[in-house]
Amino acid sequence: MKKTFFLLFAFICIYNTGYSQTPDTLFNFTAYVGAGYSYDVTSFDYEYGSLNRGGFQGYVRVMWEPDYLLRGGLEFGYTSVYSIEENNIETSFGTTDLNTNVYAYPLMLVFSMSIIENWEVNFGTGFGFSVVKNEAFGENSFSSDAASTSMISTGYYWPVMKDSRLGGELRFTLLPKYDDYLISLAISFAYKFLEY
């Protein structure tokens, strides 16, 4: 009886191992390049009249896409956070013009799922290298710092050629270093450059 159970168990293990993955299963790497408009929805304690919340956003993402629901990859990008150009500001040191530009370089580990065909949902977390450039009293100052960042996005892609797709991506990005929250809309191009 024990021998029969052992043979049955061995047969099931061998059968499942042999047929758990079909030989035509493919793995591929896909590169995404996106560019669009980003808008900072953060509430500021004091808002200058020249506060510009909008700006450019761009990213490059490389995803490993196995024949599973969950995919993973890396993303590097640039996003404008906000800018200020204010003239004739009265300070205790005198009157000056103020030019401030804040932007970030996010580097994230991204996970993606395709809920239905051509529609993707992404979640990323990593570091955002925030940069602040100031010009006042004829002097320039520059500061940068790295802090955690995360994003969630959704995109829809239409096939345009055999290995490429074109679509749009809507995303929400959190840059907690300065409590900035960004919403962006981008045009994205995806190209499957390696398949094995």
mmCIF file of C-alpha atoms in Angstrom:
data_model
loop_
_atom_site.group_PDB
_atom_site.id
_atom_site.type_symbol
_atom_site.label_atom_id
_atom_site.label_comp_id
_atom_site.label_asym_id
_atom_site.label_seq_id
_atom_site.Cartn_x
_atom_site.Cartn_y
_atom_site.Cartn_z
ATOM 1 C CA MET A 1 0.000 0.000 0.000
ATOM 2 C CA LYS A 2 2.816 2.399 0.886
ATOM 3 C CA LYS A 3 4.542 1.542 -2.388
ATOM 4 C CA THR A 4 1.383 2.366 -4.332
ATOM 5 C CA PHE A 5 1.063 5.756 -2.634
ATOM 6 C CA PHE A 6 4.739 6.469 -3.277
ATOM 7 C CA LEU A 7 4.394 5.598 -6.996
ATOM 8 C CA LEU A 8 1.250 7.695 -7.283
ATOM 9 C CA PHE A 9 2.964 10.634 -5.547
ATOM 10 C CA ALA A 10 6.055 10.304 -7.788
ATOM 11 C CA PHE A 11 3.870 10.139 -10.906
ATOM 12 C CA ILE A 12 1.970 13.315 -9.925
ATOM 13 C CA CYS A 13 5.215 15.188 -9.194
ATOM 14 C CA ILE A 14 6.796 14.178 -12.501
ATOM 15 C CA TYR A 15 3.615 14.943 -14.431
ATOM 16 C CA ASN A 16 3.267 18.428 -12.871
ATOM 17 C CA THR A 17 6.941 19.226 -13.382
ATOM 18 C CA GLY A 18 6.824 18.215 -17.012
ATOM 19 C CA TYR A 19 3.694 20.199 -17.850
ATOM 20 C CA SER A 20 3.831 23.149 -15.500
ATOM 21 C CA GLN A 21 5.261 25.393 -18.212
ATOM 22 C CA THR A 22 4.608 25.016 -21.896
ATOM 23 C CA PRO A 23 7.599 25.191 -24.246
ATOM 24 C CA ASP A 24 6.226 28.221 -26.104
ATOM 25 C CA THR A 25 6.210 30.408 -22.969
ATOM 26 C CA LEU A 26 8.139 33.603 -23.719
ATOM 27 C CA PHE A 27 9.879 36.165 -21.578
ATOM 28 C CA ASN A 28 10.608 39.629 -22.902
ATOM 29 C CA PHE A 29 12.013 43.013 -22.018
ATOM 30 C CA THR A 30 10.037 46.093 -22.991
ATOM 31 C CA ALA A 31 11.247 49.700 -22.922
ATOM 32 C CA TYR A 32 8.789 52.519 -22.267
ATOM 33 C CA VAL A 33 9.562 56.154 -23.128
ATOM 34 C CA GLY A 34 7.057 58.763 -21.988
ATOM 35 C CA ALA A 35 6.755 62.540 -22.004
ATOM 36 C CA GLY A 36 3.965 64.828 -20.900
ATOM 37 C CA TYR A 37 2.657 67.487 -18.555
ATOM 38 C CA SER A 38 2.916 67.393 -14.770
ATOM 39 C CA TYR A 39 0.872 69.504 -12.335
ATOM 40 C CA ASP A 40 1.607 70.030 -8.627
ATOM 41 C CA VAL A 41 -1.634 69.794 -6.597
ATOM 42 C CA THR A 42 0.057 70.559 -3.259
ATOM 43 C CA SER A 43 -1.348 73.240 -0.941
ATOM 44 C CA PHE A 44 1.256 75.919 -0.197
ATOM 45 C CA ASP A 45 1.376 77.968 3.015
ATOM 46 C CA TYR A 46 2.049 81.075 0.944
ATOM 47 C CA GLU A 47 1.456 81.275 -2.797
ATOM 48 C CA TYR A 48 3.265 83.832 -4.907
ATOM 49 C CA GLY A 49 1.258 85.265 -7.762
ATOM 50 C CA SER A 50 3.824 83.933 -10.237
ATOM 51 C CA LEU A 51 3.727 80.381 -8.882
ATOM 52 C CA ASN A 52 3.806 77.954 -11.816
ATOM 53 C CA ARG A 53 2.614 74.504 -10.774
ATOM 54 C CA GLY A 54 2.902 72.902 -14.211
ATOM 55 C CA GLY A 55 5.855 71.601 -16.149
ATOM 56 C CA PHE A 56 7.467 68.855 -18.164
ATOM 57 C CA GLN A 57 7.705 65.236 -17.144
ATOM 58 C CA GLY A 58 9.629 62.471 -18.909
ATOM 59 C CA TYR A 59 10.660 58.930 -18.068
ATOM 60 C CA VAL A 60 12.337 55.784 -19.351
ATOM 61 C CA ARG A 61 11.152 52.452 -17.947
ATOM 62 C CA VAL A 62 12.493 48.962 -18.705
ATOM 63 C CA MET A 63 10.223 46.101 -17.708
ATOM 64 C CA TRP A 64 10.841 42.356 -17.511
ATOM 65 C CA GLU A 65 7.577 40.815 -18.719
ATOM 66 C CA PRO A 66 7.303 37.079 -18.149
ATOM 67 C CA ASP A 67 4.220 35.106 -19.033
ATOM 68 C CA TYR A 68 2.709 35.911 -15.631
ATOM 69 C CA LEU A 69 0.315 38.543 -14.360
ATOM 70 C CA LEU A 70 2.957 40.491 -12.393
ATOM 71 C CA ARG A 71 5.894 42.208 -14.122
ATOM 72 C CA GLY A 72 8.826 44.162 -12.727
ATOM 73 C CA GLY A 73 11.380 46.711 -13.830
ATOM 74 C CA LEU A 74 13.209 49.991 -13.268
ATOM 75 C CA GLU A 75 12.235 53.548 -14.119
ATOM 76 C CA PHE A 76 14.290 56.742 -14.265
ATOM 77 C CA GLY A 77 12.764 60.101 -15.050
ATOM 78 C CA TYR A 78 12.595 63.848 -14.703
ATOM 79 C CA THR A 79 9.662 65.851 -13.418
ATOM 80 C CA SER A 80 9.177 69.545 -12.884
ATOM 81 C CA VAL A 81 7.600 70.255 -9.494
ATOM 82 C CA TYR A 82 7.035 74.036 -9.541
ATOM 83 C CA SER A 83 8.720 77.344 -10.329
ATOM 84 C CA ILE A 84 8.431 80.931 -9.063
ATOM 85 C CA GLU A 85 9.500 84.177 -10.771
ATOM 86 C CA GLU A 86 8.724 87.107 -8.498
ATOM 87 C CA ASN A 87 9.977 90.693 -8.919
ATOM 88 C CA ASN A 88 10.615 93.437 -6.360
ATOM 89 C CA ILE A 89 10.298 91.439 -3.167
ATOM 90 C CA GLU A 90 10.879 93.484 -0.031
ATOM 91 C CA THR A 91 13.168 91.817 2.512
ATOM 92 C CA SER A 92 15.154 92.980 5.540
ATOM 93 C CA PHE A 93 18.226 93.051 3.245
ATOM 94 C CA GLY A 94 16.537 95.160 0.574
ATOM 95 C CA THR A 95 14.536 94.605 -2.606
ATOM 96 C CA THR A 96 15.294 91.660 -4.874
ATOM 97 C CA ASP A 97 13.912 89.464 -7.614
ATOM 98 C CA LEU A 98 13.338 85.793 -6.814
ATOM 99 C CA ASN A 99 13.619 82.930 -9.272
ATOM 100 C CA THR A 100 13.053 79.437 -7.886
ATOM 101 C CA ASN A 101 12.928 76.199 -9.824
ATOM 102 C CA VAL A 102 12.143 72.864 -8.141
ATOM 103 C CA TYR A 103 12.399 69.560 -10.001
ATOM 104 C CA ALA A 104 13.133 65.910 -9.263
ATOM 105 C CA TYR A 105 14.806 62.839 -10.750
ATOM 106 C CA PRO A 106 12.852 59.765 -9.564
ATOM 107 C CA LEU A 107 14.528 56.339 -9.680
ATOM 108 C CA MET A 108 12.028 53.599 -8.884
ATOM 109 C CA LEU A 109 11.434 49.881 -8.827
ATOM 110 C CA VAL A 110 8.161 49.417 -10.743
ATOM 111 C CA PHE A 111 5.637 46.589 -10.667
ATOM 112 C CA SER A 112 3.004 46.296 -13.363
ATOM 113 C CA MET A 113 -0.084 44.230 -14.123
ATOM 114 C CA SER A 114 -2.152 44.063 -17.281
ATOM 115 C CA ILE A 115 -5.731 43.941 -16.039
ATOM 116 C CA ILE A 116 -7.237 43.563 -19.492
ATOM 117 C CA GLU A 117 -5.602 43.505 -22.896
ATOM 118 C CA ASN A 118 -3.672 46.730 -23.631
ATOM 119 C CA TRP A 119 -4.515 48.258 -20.224
ATOM 120 C CA GLU A 120 -1.794 48.375 -17.543
ATOM 121 C CA VAL A 121 -1.664 49.422 -13.899
ATOM 122 C CA ASN A 122 1.737 50.342 -12.410
ATOM 123 C CA PHE A 123 3.077 50.926 -8.915
ATOM 124 C CA GLY A 124 6.566 52.224 -8.243
ATOM 125 C CA THR A 125 8.652 53.041 -5.207
ATOM 126 C CA GLY A 126 12.212 54.239 -4.801
ATOM 127 C CA PHE A 127 14.190 57.455 -4.403
ATOM 128 C CA GLY A 128 13.519 60.929 -5.728
ATOM 129 C CA PHE A 129 16.518 63.231 -6.101
ATOM 130 C CA SER A 130 14.930 66.635 -5.459
ATOM 131 C CA VAL A 131 16.724 69.741 -6.714
ATOM 132 C CA VAL A 132 16.021 73.358 -5.703
ATOM 133 C CA LYS A 133 17.607 76.246 -7.627
ATOM 134 C CA ASN A 134 17.264 79.787 -6.267
ATOM 135 C CA GLU A 135 18.396 83.122 -7.639
ATOM 136 C CA ALA A 136 18.133 86.207 -5.406
ATOM 137 C CA PHE A 137 20.255 89.316 -4.830
ATOM 138 C CA GLY A 138 22.269 88.379 -7.906
ATOM 139 C CA GLU A 139 23.433 85.129 -6.311
ATOM 140 C CA ASN A 140 22.596 81.556 -7.315
ATOM 141 C CA SER A 141 22.079 78.755 -4.818
ATOM 142 C CA PHE A 142 21.606 75.077 -5.479
ATOM 143 C CA SER A 143 20.571 72.247 -3.193
ATOM 144 C CA SER A 144 19.722 68.610 -3.781
ATOM 145 C CA ASP A 145 18.591 65.803 -1.568
ATOM 146 C CA ALA A 146 17.395 62.216 -1.971
ATOM 147 C CA ALA A 147 14.245 60.965 -0.311
ATOM 148 C CA SER A 148 11.660 58.268 -0.803
ATOM 149 C CA THR A 149 9.171 58.584 -3.643
ATOM 150 C CA SER A 150 6.313 56.513 -4.989
ATOM 151 C CA MET A 151 3.839 56.572 -7.839
ATOM 152 C CA ILE A 152 0.769 54.802 -9.132
ATOM 153 C CA SER A 153 -0.291 54.997 -12.755
ATOM 154 C CA THR A 154 -2.537 53.511 -15.362
ATOM 155 C CA GLY A 155 -1.968 53.388 -19.088
ATOM 156 C CA TYR A 156 -3.696 52.184 -22.214
ATOM 157 C CA TYR A 157 -1.650 51.139 -25.269
ATOM 158 C CA TRP A 158 -2.614 50.508 -28.890
ATOM 159 C CA PRO A 159 -0.427 48.184 -31.006
ATOM 160 C CA VAL A 160 1.138 50.124 -33.890
ATOM 161 C CA MET A 161 3.669 47.581 -35.201
ATOM 162 C CA LYS A 162 4.726 44.030 -34.392
ATOM 163 C CA ASP A 163 6.773 44.869 -31.288
ATOM 164 C CA SER A 164 5.669 48.412 -30.475
ATOM 165 C CA ARG A 165 2.695 50.126 -28.882
ATOM 166 C CA LEU A 166 1.625 53.743 -28.420
ATOM 167 C CA GLY A 167 -0.582 54.998 -25.621
ATOM 168 C CA GLY A 168 -1.248 57.388 -22.790
ATOM 169 C CA GLU A 169 -0.444 57.183 -19.104
ATOM 170 C CA LEU A 170 -2.096 58.960 -16.180
ATOM 171 C CA ARG A 171 -0.100 58.978 -12.952
ATOM 172 C CA PHE A 172 -0.025 60.249 -9.392
ATOM 173 C CA THR A 173 3.425 60.847 -7.877
ATOM 174 C CA LEU A 174 4.302 61.480 -4.240
ATOM 175 C CA LEU A 175 7.524 63.335 -3.359
ATOM 176 C CA PRO A 176 7.400 63.418 0.453
ATOM 177 C CA LYS A 177 10.648 65.358 0.943
ATOM 178 C CA TYR A 178 8.763 68.634 0.424
ATOM 179 C CA ASP A 179 5.242 67.140 0.601
ATOM 180 C CA ASP A 180 4.632 67.517 -3.122
ATOM 181 C CA TYR A 181 1.853 65.632 -4.892
ATOM 182 C CA LEU A 182 1.878 65.551 -8.680
ATOM 183 C CA ILE A 183 -0.663 64.486 -11.273
ATOM 184 C CA SER A 184 0.611 63.980 -14.799
ATOM 185 C CA LEU A 185 -0.580 62.904 -18.207
ATOM 186 C CA ALA A 186 1.949 61.556 -20.692
ATOM 187 C CA ILE A 187 2.162 60.062 -24.157
ATOM 188 C CA SER A 188 4.084 56.792 -23.911
ATOM 189 C CA PHE A 189 5.780 54.565 -26.474
ATOM 190 C CA ALA A 190 6.528 50.915 -25.655
ATOM 191 C CA TYR A 191 8.952 48.735 -27.616
ATOM 192 C CA LYS A 192 9.652 45.042 -26.980
ATOM 193 C CA PHE A 193 13.398 44.886 -27.675
ATOM 194 C CA LEU A 194 14.301 41.409 -26.390
ATOM 195 C CA GLU A 195 12.410 38.132 -26.361
ATOM 196 C CA TYR A 196 13.622 34.719 -25.210
#
